[in-house]
mmCIF file of C-alpha atoms in Angstrom:
data_model
loop_
_atom_site.group_PDB
_atom_site.id
_atom_site.type_symbol
_atom_site.label_atom_id
_atom_site.label_comp_id
_atom_site.label_asym_id
_atom_site.label_seq_id
_atom_site.Cartn_x
_atom_site.Cartn_y
_atom_site.Cartn_z
ATOM 1 C CA ASN A 1 18.373 29.493 25.026
ATOM 2 C CA ALA A 2 14.835 30.737 24.330
ATOM 3 C CA GLY A 3 14.183 28.439 21.356
ATOM 4 C CA VAL A 4 11.523 29.927 19.097
ATOM 5 C CA THR A 5 9.737 33.104 20.146
ATOM 6 C CA GLN A 6 6.887 35.028 18.535
ATOM 7 C CA THR A 7 5.586 38.553 18.951
ATOM 8 C CA PRO A 8 2.930 39.661 19.548
ATOM 9 C CA LYS A 9 0.983 36.996 21.469
ATOM 10 C CA PHE A 10 -2.415 38.512 20.695
ATOM 11 C CA ARG A 11 -3.672 41.114 18.251
ATOM 12 C CA VAL A 12 -7.002 42.463 17.087
ATOM 13 C CA LEU A 13 -7.115 44.161 13.698
ATOM 14 C CA LYS A 14 -9.835 45.876 11.737
ATOM 15 C CA THR A 15 -10.447 44.774 8.156
ATOM 16 C CA GLY A 16 -7.952 46.460 5.854
ATOM 17 C CA GLN A 17 -5.304 47.122 8.486
ATOM 18 C CA SER A 18 -1.803 45.764 8.151
ATOM 19 C CA MET A 19 0.563 44.141 10.606
ATOM 20 C CA THR A 20 3.757 42.129 10.879
ATOM 21 C CA LEU A 21 4.305 39.045 13.002
ATOM 22 C CA LEU A 22 7.852 38.397 14.142
ATOM 23 C CA CYS A 23 9.432 35.004 14.689
ATOM 24 C CA ALA A 24 12.890 34.666 16.191
ATOM 25 C CA GLN A 25 14.989 31.574 16.859
ATOM 26 C CA ASP A 26 18.309 31.183 18.629
ATOM 27 C CA MET A 27 19.131 27.637 17.509
ATOM 28 C CA ASN A 28 20.994 28.636 14.337
ATOM 29 C CA HIS A 29 18.391 26.840 12.232
ATOM 30 C CA GLU A 30 18.384 27.348 8.487
ATOM 31 C CA TYR A 31 14.761 26.400 7.916
ATOM 32 C CA MET A 32 11.831 28.427 9.188
ATOM 33 C CA TYR A 33 8.105 28.064 8.571
ATOM 34 C CA TRP A 34 4.864 29.962 9.129
ATOM 35 C CA TYR A 35 1.657 28.007 9.741
ATOM 36 C CA ARG A 36 -1.894 28.949 10.488
ATOM 37 C CA GLN A 37 -4.110 26.793 12.660
ATOM 38 C CA ASP A 38 -7.874 26.771 12.317
ATOM 39 C CA PRO A 39 -10.324 24.450 14.106
ATOM 40 C CA GLY A 40 -10.551 21.049 12.445
ATOM 41 C CA MET A 41 -7.961 21.889 9.787
ATOM 42 C CA GLY A 42 -4.687 21.109 11.460
ATOM 43 C CA LEU A 43 -1.614 23.172 10.661
ATOM 44 C CA ARG A 44 -1.417 24.640 7.183
ATOM 45 C CA LEU A 45 1.821 25.995 5.773
ATOM 46 C CA ILE A 46 1.720 29.628 4.640
ATOM 47 C CA HIS A 47 5.324 30.391 3.630
ATOM 48 C CA TYR A 48 8.727 28.973 4.449
ATOM 49 C CA SER A 49 12.418 29.830 4.180
ATOM 50 C CA VAL A 50 15.645 27.876 3.771
ATOM 51 C CA GLY A 51 17.966 30.725 4.674
ATOM 52 C CA GLU A 52 18.554 34.430 4.546
ATOM 53 C CA GLY A 53 16.818 36.009 1.575
ATOM 54 C CA THR A 54 15.212 32.768 0.426
ATOM 55 C CA THR A 55 11.476 32.249 0.831
ATOM 56 C CA ALA A 56 8.805 30.180 -0.875
ATOM 57 C CA LYS A 57 5.030 29.770 -0.896
ATOM 58 C CA GLY A 58 3.325 27.042 1.048
ATOM 59 C CA GLU A 59 -0.181 25.667 0.899
ATOM 60 C CA VAL A 60 -2.116 28.870 1.755
ATOM 61 C CA PRO A 61 0.055 31.896 0.812
ATOM 62 C CA ASP A 62 -2.603 34.302 -0.487
ATOM 63 C CA GLY A 63 -2.855 37.540 1.496
ATOM 64 C CA TYR A 64 0.512 37.065 3.218
ATOM 65 C CA ASN A 65 4.080 38.089 2.535
ATOM 66 C CA VAL A 66 7.308 37.113 4.288
ATOM 67 C CA SER A 67 10.883 38.251 4.652
ATOM 68 C CA ARG A 68 14.031 36.622 6.029
ATOM 69 C CA LEU A 69 16.641 39.377 6.194
ATOM 70 C CA LYS A 70 18.486 37.756 9.089
ATOM 71 C CA LYS A 71 18.946 34.051 9.695
ATOM 72 C CA GLN A 72 17.362 34.210 13.128
ATOM 73 C CA ASN A 73 14.249 36.165 12.133
ATOM 74 C CA PHE A 74 11.310 35.326 9.902
ATOM 75 C CA LEU A 75 8.597 37.949 9.439
ATOM 76 C CA LEU A 76 5.039 37.354 8.302
ATOM 77 C CA GLY A 77 3.129 40.337 6.932
ATOM 78 C CA LEU A 78 -0.541 40.944 6.328
ATOM 79 C CA GLU A 79 -0.917 43.937 3.996
ATOM 80 C CA SER A 80 -4.711 44.243 4.153
ATOM 81 C CA ALA A 81 -6.233 42.025 6.827
ATOM 82 C CA ALA A 82 -9.474 40.160 6.148
ATOM 83 C CA PRO A 83 -11.785 38.323 8.588
ATOM 84 C CA SER A 84 -10.750 35.049 6.892
ATOM 85 C CA GLN A 85 -7.277 35.607 8.321
ATOM 86 C CA THR A 86 -8.553 35.271 11.870
ATOM 87 C CA SER A 87 -6.494 32.368 13.134
ATOM 88 C CA VAL A 88 -3.671 31.247 15.390
ATOM 89 C CA TYR A 89 -0.307 31.650 13.688
ATOM 90 C CA PHE A 90 2.630 29.438 14.568
ATOM 91 C CA CYS A 91 6.208 29.820 13.527
ATOM 92 C CA ALA A 92 8.551 26.838 13.471
ATOM 93 C CA SER A 93 12.222 26.309 12.786
ATOM 94 C CA GLY A 94 14.197 23.247 11.717
ATOM 95 C CA GLY A 95 17.768 22.034 11.644
ATOM 96 C CA THR A 96 20.592 23.136 9.392
ATOM 97 C CA VAL A 97 20.194 20.003 7.286
ATOM 98 C CA PRO A 98 16.720 18.713 6.450
ATOM 99 C CA SER A 99 16.381 16.593 9.555
ATOM 100 C CA TYR A 100 12.668 17.331 9.417
ATOM 101 C CA GLU A 101 12.291 17.996 13.148
ATOM 102 C CA GLN A 102 10.467 21.274 13.614
ATOM 103 C CA TYR A 103 10.304 23.324 16.808
ATOM 104 C CA PHE A 104 7.322 25.588 17.267
ATOM 105 C CA GLY A 105 6.934 29.015 18.776
ATOM 106 C CA PRO A 106 4.143 29.835 21.273
ATOM 107 C CA GLY A 107 1.793 31.213 18.632
ATOM 108 C CA THR A 108 0.020 34.497 17.873
ATOM 109 C CA ARG A 109 -3.750 34.698 18.161
ATOM 110 C CA LEU A 110 -5.019 37.153 15.547
ATOM 111 C CA THR A 111 -8.595 38.364 15.275
ATOM 112 C CA VAL A 112 -9.719 40.469 12.315
ATOM 113 C CA THR A 113 -13.043 42.248 12.782
ATOM 114 C CA GLY B 1 1.921 16.622 -3.137
ATOM 115 C CA GLU B 2 1.629 14.684 0.083
ATOM 116 C CA ASN B 3 -1.792 14.240 1.682
ATOM 117 C CA VAL B 4 -2.227 12.989 5.247
ATOM 118 C CA GLU B 5 -5.531 11.786 6.668
ATOM 119 C CA GLN B 6 -5.987 11.271 10.411
ATOM 120 C CA HIS B 7 -8.645 9.305 12.304
ATOM 121 C CA PRO B 8 -10.527 9.588 14.532
ATOM 122 C CA SER B 9 -11.102 13.308 14.946
ATOM 123 C CA THR B 10 -12.065 12.812 18.587
ATOM 124 C CA LEU B 11 -11.256 10.006 20.980
ATOM 125 C CA SER B 12 -12.561 9.556 24.497
ATOM 126 C CA VAL B 13 -10.898 6.960 26.724
ATOM 127 C CA GLN B 14 -11.087 5.942 30.352
ATOM 128 C CA GLU B 15 -7.979 6.542 32.407
ATOM 129 C CA GLY B 16 -5.763 3.485 32.237
ATOM 130 C CA ASP B 17 -7.069 2.331 28.862
ATOM 131 C CA SER B 18 -5.136 2.517 25.593
ATOM 132 C CA ALA B 19 -5.618 5.047 22.798
ATOM 133 C CA VAL B 20 -4.802 4.517 19.129
ATOM 134 C CA ILE B 21 -4.719 7.181 16.422
ATOM 135 C CA LYS B 22 -4.213 6.255 12.791
ATOM 136 C CA CYS B 23 -2.878 8.241 9.848
ATOM 137 C CA THR B 24 -2.578 7.423 6.178
ATOM 138 C CA TYR B 25 -0.326 9.173 3.682
ATOM 139 C CA SER B 26 -0.338 9.348 -0.096
ATOM 140 C CA ASP B 27 3.301 9.790 -1.152
ATOM 141 C CA SER B 28 5.084 6.441 -1.083
ATOM 142 C CA ALA B 29 8.425 8.294 -1.004
ATOM 143 C CA SER B 30 7.671 9.880 2.399
ATOM 144 C CA ASN B 31 10.189 8.722 4.962
ATOM 145 C CA TYR B 32 9.697 10.767 8.120
ATOM 146 C CA PHE B 33 6.607 10.606 10.328
ATOM 147 C CA PRO B 34 6.450 12.725 13.496
ATOM 148 C CA TRP B 35 3.696 13.025 16.062
ATOM 149 C CA TYR B 36 2.994 16.282 17.853
ATOM 150 C CA LYS B 37 0.995 16.866 21.021
ATOM 151 C CA GLN B 38 -0.751 20.191 21.550
ATOM 152 C CA GLU B 39 -2.270 21.031 24.904
ATOM 153 C CA LEU B 40 -4.972 23.675 25.058
ATOM 154 C CA GLY B 41 -3.542 27.099 24.323
ATOM 155 C CA LYS B 42 -0.017 25.761 23.888
ATOM 156 C CA ARG B 43 2.346 25.155 21.010
ATOM 157 C CA PRO B 44 2.617 21.760 19.248
ATOM 158 C CA GLN B 45 5.446 19.704 20.699
ATOM 159 C CA LEU B 46 7.153 16.716 19.134
ATOM 160 C CA ILE B 47 6.526 13.598 21.212
ATOM 161 C CA ILE B 48 7.829 10.827 18.985
ATOM 162 C CA ASP B 49 8.869 10.278 15.394
ATOM 163 C CA ILE B 50 9.734 7.390 13.128
ATOM 164 C CA ARG B 51 11.675 7.059 9.923
ATOM 165 C CA SER B 52 10.831 4.681 7.117
ATOM 166 C CA ASN B 53 13.683 2.273 7.846
ATOM 167 C CA VAL B 54 12.054 1.384 11.184
ATOM 168 C CA GLY B 55 8.743 -0.422 11.743
ATOM 169 C CA GLU B 56 8.124 0.490 15.363
ATOM 170 C CA LYS B 57 9.481 2.871 17.968
ATOM 171 C CA LYS B 58 8.637 3.113 21.659
ATOM 172 C CA ASP B 59 9.185 5.744 24.315
ATOM 173 C CA GLN B 60 7.752 4.779 27.694
ATOM 174 C CA ARG B 61 3.943 4.759 27.290
ATOM 175 C CA ILE B 62 3.865 5.897 23.684
ATOM 176 C CA ALA B 63 4.733 3.964 20.551
ATOM 177 C CA VAL B 64 4.471 4.536 16.837
ATOM 178 C CA THR B 65 4.129 1.831 14.194
ATOM 179 C CA LEU B 66 4.652 2.231 10.473
ATOM 180 C CA ASN B 67 3.320 0.084 7.630
ATOM 181 C CA LYS B 68 5.042 1.303 4.483
ATOM 182 C CA THR B 69 3.209 -1.125 2.215
ATOM 183 C CA ALA B 70 -0.181 0.126 3.328
ATOM 184 C CA LYS B 71 1.084 3.710 3.745
ATOM 185 C CA HIS B 72 -0.221 4.163 7.237
ATOM 186 C CA PHE B 73 1.211 4.799 10.667
ATOM 187 C CA SER B 74 -0.307 4.829 14.120
ATOM 188 C CA LEU B 75 0.257 6.326 17.558
ATOM 189 C CA HIS B 76 -0.382 4.091 20.554
ATOM 190 C CA ILE B 77 -0.707 5.466 24.062
ATOM 191 C CA THR B 78 -0.916 2.880 26.841
ATOM 192 C CA GLU B 79 -2.110 3.335 30.415
ATOM 193 C CA THR B 80 -3.595 6.726 29.579
ATOM 194 C CA GLN B 81 -3.532 9.462 32.195
ATOM 195 C CA PRO B 82 -5.476 12.743 32.435
ATOM 196 C CA GLU B 83 -2.361 14.649 31.322
ATOM 197 C CA ASP B 84 -2.539 12.794 27.998
ATOM 198 C CA SER B 85 -5.639 14.855 27.164
ATOM 199 C CA ALA B 86 -4.635 17.039 24.203
ATOM 200 C CA VAL B 87 -4.829 17.315 20.433
ATOM 201 C CA TYR B 88 -2.443 15.009 18.618
ATOM 202 C CA PHE B 89 -1.214 15.673 15.083
ATOM 203 C CA CYS B 90 0.523 13.278 12.753
ATOM 204 C CA ALA B 91 2.667 14.505 9.868
ATOM 205 C CA ALA B 92 4.695 13.188 6.967
ATOM 206 C CA SER B 93 7.667 14.456 4.986
ATOM 207 C CA SER B 94 9.158 13.315 1.718
ATOM 208 C CA PRO B 95 12.874 13.303 0.856
ATOM 209 C CA ALA B 96 11.895 14.748 -2.509
ATOM 210 C CA ASP B 97 11.179 17.925 -0.595
ATOM 211 C CA SER B 98 14.579 19.285 0.385
ATOM 212 C CA TRP B 99 12.955 22.087 2.335
ATOM 213 C CA GLY B 100 11.882 19.717 5.095
ATOM 214 C CA LYS B 101 8.221 20.567 4.806
ATOM 215 C CA LEU B 102 5.744 18.604 6.898
ATOM 216 C CA GLN B 103 2.210 17.787 5.786
ATOM 217 C CA PHE B 104 0.006 17.581 8.874
ATOM 218 C CA GLY B 105 -3.138 15.607 9.527
ATOM 219 C CA ALA B 106 -6.216 17.444 10.822
ATOM 220 C CA GLY B 107 -5.640 16.352 14.418
ATOM 221 C CA THR B 108 -7.272 14.090 17.012
ATOM 222 C CA GLN B 109 -8.760 15.487 20.204
ATOM 223 C CA VAL B 110 -8.038 12.949 22.953
ATOM 224 C CA VAL B 111 -9.993 13.196 26.190
ATOM 225 C CA VAL B 112 -8.978 10.973 29.097
ATOM 226 C CA THR B 113 -11.679 10.700 31.713
ATOM 227 C CA PRO B 114 -10.799 9.682 35.292
#
């Protein structure tokens, strides 16, 4: 039981490049979330999903897209990376019913130059 | 939407002393309040949570109190140890949000000095 995993762990992009971050969970959770963490700003919600094919915008969605084609996977895409997207990205998953408890992945440190 | 404010932003305590972190929330309907601990370079991990039908909850050296009237909740760490050094985040969630979203505070950096 790996819990929540994220790939890659680190990435450096040039401005304008694209990439996809992968989150996978093996706890059969319905709810999955993508956050970004910046110094002094806590965890800010980018996008979230309540099940396969269902996604919604969070607090800071601009410049990101997501897909949930399989229940266990939640992908975060950056179509044209900008330096403002330099951050640590965390994925989290929650229970089948809204029990509110969220379990976090190890994070992806992204630098855009 | 929900807004959570967390104070202080940094907290330095001597080993063995107590630490208290306070959070206020704006949505009176919020009913779930977790606390996460994040060590340097690691993922946030849930350490304790409280629901609105309870005023206080303890787990060994940590406790959380909730004042629904004043819309604030606090984390108390007693007999602090160096391994308590980390960033602590509070969060709140409202039942009106069926997606289980959490609104996080900005975090408190706790440093325990020997």
